[in-house]
């Protein structure tokens, strides 16, 4: 199993929007590296849902429910399907992530512009603990 993070601007598509649908296509990714990460996702992988923009916090956990397929909006790109797993009891703000030395190698801190990123197991477990 691998672990991931997807980012979304809550004014465009929020955790609440996702929860209302329970399962949705994660599409519209137009960066080659982020697309490659989508292609690596496998059924059952766990995915942190991060609110970008003003909020800047991890707010929930999703699960990959369908592996890569052509993006319905542009078949040259890739999409996956995610389903809601659970909200975090406590959102994890970006400031708290940056303050935790054990997360200093987290790709989201090094490649902050990407909307899809890998998360190592140790980092995933630590973040999960921070959000509970």
PDB file of C-alpha atoms in Angstrom:
ATOM      1  CA  UNK A   1       0.000   0.000   0.000  1.00  0.00           C
ATOM      2  CA  UNK A   2       1.102   3.523  -0.781  1.00  0.00           C
ATOM      3  CA  UNK A   3       0.003   6.785   0.773  1.00  0.00           C
ATOM      4  CA  UNK A   4      -0.803  10.058  -0.938  1.00  0.00           C
ATOM      5  CA  UNK A   5      -2.050  13.595  -0.543  1.00  0.00           C
ATOM      6  CA  UNK A   6      -4.361  15.468  -2.882  1.00  0.00           C
ATOM      7  CA  UNK A   7      -4.897  19.194  -2.607  1.00  0.00           C
ATOM      8  CA  UNK A   8      -7.966  21.201  -3.431  1.00  0.00           C
ATOM      9  CA  UNK A   9      -9.005  24.817  -3.031  1.00  0.00           C
ATOM     10  CA  UNK A  10     -12.097  24.568  -0.786  1.00  0.00           C
ATOM     11  CA  UNK A  11     -13.907  27.313  -2.698  1.00  0.00           C
ATOM     12  CA  UNK A  12     -13.656  25.101  -5.819  1.00  0.00           C
ATOM     13  CA  UNK A  13     -14.051  21.632  -4.288  1.00  0.00           C
ATOM     14  CA  UNK A  14     -14.042  21.112  -0.538  1.00  0.00           C
ATOM     15  CA  UNK A  15     -13.969  18.104   1.756  1.00  0.00           C
ATOM     16  CA  UNK A  16     -17.688  18.788   2.375  1.00  0.00           C
ATOM     17  CA  UNK A  17     -18.357  18.610  -1.386  1.00  0.00           C
ATOM     18  CA  UNK A  18     -16.473  15.312  -1.507  1.00  0.00           C
ATOM     19  CA  UNK A  19     -18.332  13.895   1.506  1.00  0.00           C
ATOM     20  CA  UNK A  20     -21.665  14.838  -0.085  1.00  0.00           C
ATOM     21  CA  UNK A  21     -20.767  12.675  -3.096  1.00  0.00           C
ATOM     22  CA  UNK A  22     -19.031   9.940  -1.027  1.00  0.00           C
ATOM     23  CA  UNK A  23     -17.045   8.937  -4.131  1.00  0.00           C
ATOM     24  CA  UNK A  24     -15.802  11.085  -6.971  1.00  0.00           C
ATOM     25  CA  UNK A  25     -13.410  11.308  -9.881  1.00  0.00           C
ATOM     26  CA  UNK A  26     -10.162  13.139  -9.118  1.00  0.00           C
ATOM     27  CA  UNK A  27      -9.558  14.840 -12.440  1.00  0.00           C
ATOM     28  CA  UNK A  28      -8.330  18.110 -13.861  1.00  0.00           C
ATOM     29  CA  UNK A  29      -4.677  17.463 -12.939  1.00  0.00           C
ATOM     30  CA  UNK A  30      -2.542  19.197 -15.562  1.00  0.00           C
ATOM     31  CA  UNK A  31       0.982  18.783 -14.220  1.00  0.00           C
ATOM     32  CA  UNK A  32       3.132  15.934 -15.520  1.00  0.00           C
ATOM     33  CA  UNK A  33       4.622  14.964 -12.142  1.00  0.00           C
ATOM     34  CA  UNK A  34       1.207  15.025 -10.429  1.00  0.00           C
ATOM     35  CA  UNK A  35      -0.213  12.980 -13.318  1.00  0.00           C
ATOM     36  CA  UNK A  36       2.549  10.411 -12.848  1.00  0.00           C
ATOM     37  CA  UNK A  37       1.626  10.126  -9.170  1.00  0.00           C
ATOM     38  CA  UNK A  38      -2.024   9.533 -10.132  1.00  0.00           C
ATOM     39  CA  UNK A  39      -0.837   6.724 -12.394  1.00  0.00           C
ATOM     40  CA  UNK A  40       0.953   5.089  -9.443  1.00  0.00           C
ATOM     41  CA  UNK A  41      -2.146   5.023  -7.225  1.00  0.00           C
ATOM     42  CA  UNK A  42      -3.622   1.599  -6.586  1.00  0.00           C
ATOM     43  CA  UNK A  43      -6.935   0.346  -5.233  1.00  0.00           C
ATOM     44  CA  UNK A  44      -7.049   0.729  -1.469  1.00  0.00           C
ATOM     45  CA  UNK A  45      -4.222   3.268  -1.203  1.00  0.00           C
ATOM     46  CA  UNK A  46      -4.995   5.910   1.418  1.00  0.00           C
ATOM     47  CA  UNK A  47      -5.049   9.582   0.492  1.00  0.00           C
ATOM     48  CA  UNK A  48      -4.984  12.677   2.688  1.00  0.00           C
ATOM     49  CA  UNK A  49      -7.358  15.423   1.503  1.00  0.00           C
ATOM     50  CA  UNK A  50      -5.708  18.834   1.939  1.00  0.00           C
ATOM     51  CA  UNK A  51      -7.453  22.192   1.736  1.00  0.00           C
ATOM     52  CA  UNK A  52      -5.158  24.662  -0.011  1.00  0.00           C
ATOM     53  CA  UNK A  53      -5.710  28.417  -0.231  1.00  0.00           C
ATOM     54  CA  UNK A  54      -6.541  30.240   2.982  1.00  0.00           C
ATOM     55  CA  UNK A  55      -7.225  27.163   5.123  1.00  0.00           C
ATOM     56  CA  UNK A  56      -4.018  25.188   4.400  1.00  0.00           C
ATOM     57  CA  UNK A  57      -4.814  22.038   6.377  1.00  0.00           C
ATOM     58  CA  UNK A  58      -5.265  18.289   6.006  1.00  0.00           C
ATOM     59  CA  UNK A  59      -8.930  17.669   6.745  1.00  0.00           C
ATOM     60  CA  UNK A  60      -9.744  14.069   5.834  1.00  0.00           C
ATOM     61  CA  UNK A  61      -8.774  10.706   4.432  1.00  0.00           C
ATOM     62  CA  UNK A  62      -9.925   9.151   1.169  1.00  0.00           C
ATOM     63  CA  UNK A  63      -9.246   5.788  -0.414  1.00  0.00           C
ATOM     64  CA  UNK A  64      -8.459   4.994  -4.043  1.00  0.00           C
ATOM     65  CA  UNK A  65     -11.543   3.202  -5.385  1.00  0.00           C
ATOM     66  CA  UNK A  66     -10.573   3.074  -9.078  1.00  0.00           C
ATOM     67  CA  UNK A  67      -7.096   3.137 -10.527  1.00  0.00           C
ATOM     68  CA  UNK A  68      -6.000   5.386 -13.371  1.00  0.00           C
ATOM     69  CA  UNK A  69      -8.200   5.974 -16.382  1.00  0.00           C
ATOM     70  CA  UNK A  70      -8.361   8.745 -19.007  1.00  0.00           C
ATOM     71  CA  UNK A  71      -9.507  12.076 -17.582  1.00  0.00           C
ATOM     72  CA  UNK A  72     -13.077  12.584 -18.878  1.00  0.00           C
ATOM     73  CA  UNK A  73     -12.323  16.279 -19.478  1.00  0.00           C
ATOM     74  CA  UNK A  74      -9.161  15.600 -21.509  1.00  0.00           C
ATOM     75  CA  UNK A  75      -8.254  12.026 -22.384  1.00  0.00           C
ATOM     76  CA  UNK A  76      -4.569  12.898 -22.784  1.00  0.00           C
ATOM     77  CA  UNK A  77      -4.458  13.221 -18.980  1.00  0.00           C
ATOM     78  CA  UNK A  78      -5.177  10.826 -16.110  1.00  0.00           C
ATOM     79  CA  UNK A  79      -7.835  10.598 -13.403  1.00  0.00           C
ATOM     80  CA  UNK A  80      -8.562   8.236 -10.513  1.00  0.00           C
ATOM     81  CA  UNK A  81     -11.656   7.678  -8.424  1.00  0.00           C
ATOM     82  CA  UNK A  82     -11.544   8.341  -4.681  1.00  0.00           C
ATOM     83  CA  UNK A  83     -14.053   7.500  -1.980  1.00  0.00           C
ATOM     84  CA  UNK A  84     -14.447   9.059   1.444  1.00  0.00           C
ATOM     85  CA  UNK A  85     -12.805   7.082   4.237  1.00  0.00           C
ATOM     86  CA  UNK A  86     -13.059   9.432   7.244  1.00  0.00           C
ATOM     87  CA  UNK A  87     -12.674  13.014   8.367  1.00  0.00           C
ATOM     88  CA  UNK A  88      -9.794  13.843  10.667  1.00  0.00           C
ATOM     89  CA  UNK A  89     -10.901  14.555  14.218  1.00  0.00           C
ATOM     90  CA  UNK A  90      -8.596  17.579  14.160  1.00  0.00           C
ATOM     91  CA  UNK A  91      -7.514  19.299  10.948  1.00  0.00           C
ATOM     92  CA  UNK A  92      -3.730  19.459  10.639  1.00  0.00           C
ATOM     93  CA  UNK A  93      -2.657  22.990   9.696  1.00  0.00           C
ATOM     94  CA  UNK A  94       0.323  23.543   7.438  1.00  0.00           C
ATOM     95  CA  UNK A  95       2.070  25.423  10.260  1.00  0.00           C
ATOM     96  CA  UNK A  96       1.930  22.310  12.477  1.00  0.00           C
ATOM     97  CA  UNK A  97       3.293  20.174   9.635  1.00  0.00           C
ATOM     98  CA  UNK A  98       6.190  22.601   9.126  1.00  0.00           C
ATOM     99  CA  UNK A  99       6.891  22.686  12.875  1.00  0.00           C
ATOM    100  CA  UNK A 100       7.280  18.906  13.092  1.00  0.00           C
ATOM    101  CA  UNK A 101      10.943  18.055  12.387  1.00  0.00           C
ATOM    102  CA  UNK A 102      10.081  14.447  11.504  1.00  0.00           C
ATOM    103  CA  UNK A 103       8.070  15.777   8.533  1.00  0.00           C
ATOM    104  CA  UNK A 104      10.811  17.975   7.083  1.00  0.00           C
ATOM    105  CA  UNK A 105      11.229  15.664   4.060  1.00  0.00           C
ATOM    106  CA  UNK A 106       7.517  15.580   3.261  1.00  0.00           C
ATOM    107  CA  UNK A 107       7.150  16.194  -0.506  1.00  0.00           C
ATOM    108  CA  UNK A 108       4.363  18.737   0.061  1.00  0.00           C
ATOM    109  CA  UNK A 109       6.919  20.982   1.772  1.00  0.00           C
ATOM    110  CA  UNK A 110       9.414  20.633  -1.079  1.00  0.00           C
ATOM    111  CA  UNK A 111       7.033  20.649  -4.068  1.00  0.00           C
ATOM    112  CA  UNK A 112       4.257  22.820  -2.700  1.00  0.00           C
ATOM    113  CA  UNK A 113       2.732  23.596  -6.118  1.00  0.00           C
ATOM    114  CA  UNK A 114       1.855  19.966  -6.909  1.00  0.00           C
ATOM    115  CA  UNK A 115      -1.758  18.928  -6.298  1.00  0.00           C
ATOM    116  CA  UNK A 116      -0.979  15.202  -5.960  1.00  0.00           C
ATOM    117  CA  UNK A 117       1.943  14.028  -3.834  1.00  0.00           C
ATOM    118  CA  UNK A 118       3.283  10.850  -2.226  1.00  0.00           C
ATOM    119  CA  UNK A 119       3.447  10.510   1.550  1.00  0.00           C
ATOM    120  CA  UNK A 120       5.751   7.937   3.166  1.00  0.00           C
ATOM    121  CA  UNK A 121       4.252   5.438   5.619  1.00  0.00           C
ATOM    122  CA  UNK A 122       6.049   6.902   8.639  1.00  0.00           C
ATOM    123  CA  UNK A 123       4.902  10.411   7.736  1.00  0.00           C
ATOM    124  CA  UNK A 124       1.366   9.163   7.073  1.00  0.00           C
ATOM    125  CA  UNK A 125       1.231   7.463  10.479  1.00  0.00           C
ATOM    126  CA  UNK A 126       2.587  10.553  12.237  1.00  0.00           C
ATOM    127  CA  UNK A 127       0.107  12.842  10.463  1.00  0.00           C
ATOM    128  CA  UNK A 128      -2.706  10.442  11.324  1.00  0.00           C
ATOM    129  CA  UNK A 129      -1.704  10.653  14.977  1.00  0.00           C
ATOM    130  CA  UNK A 130      -1.553  14.468  14.777  1.00  0.00           C
ATOM    131  CA  UNK A 131      -5.084  14.535  13.362  1.00  0.00           C
ATOM    132  CA  UNK A 132      -6.655  12.234  15.944  1.00  0.00           C
TER     133      UNK A 132
END
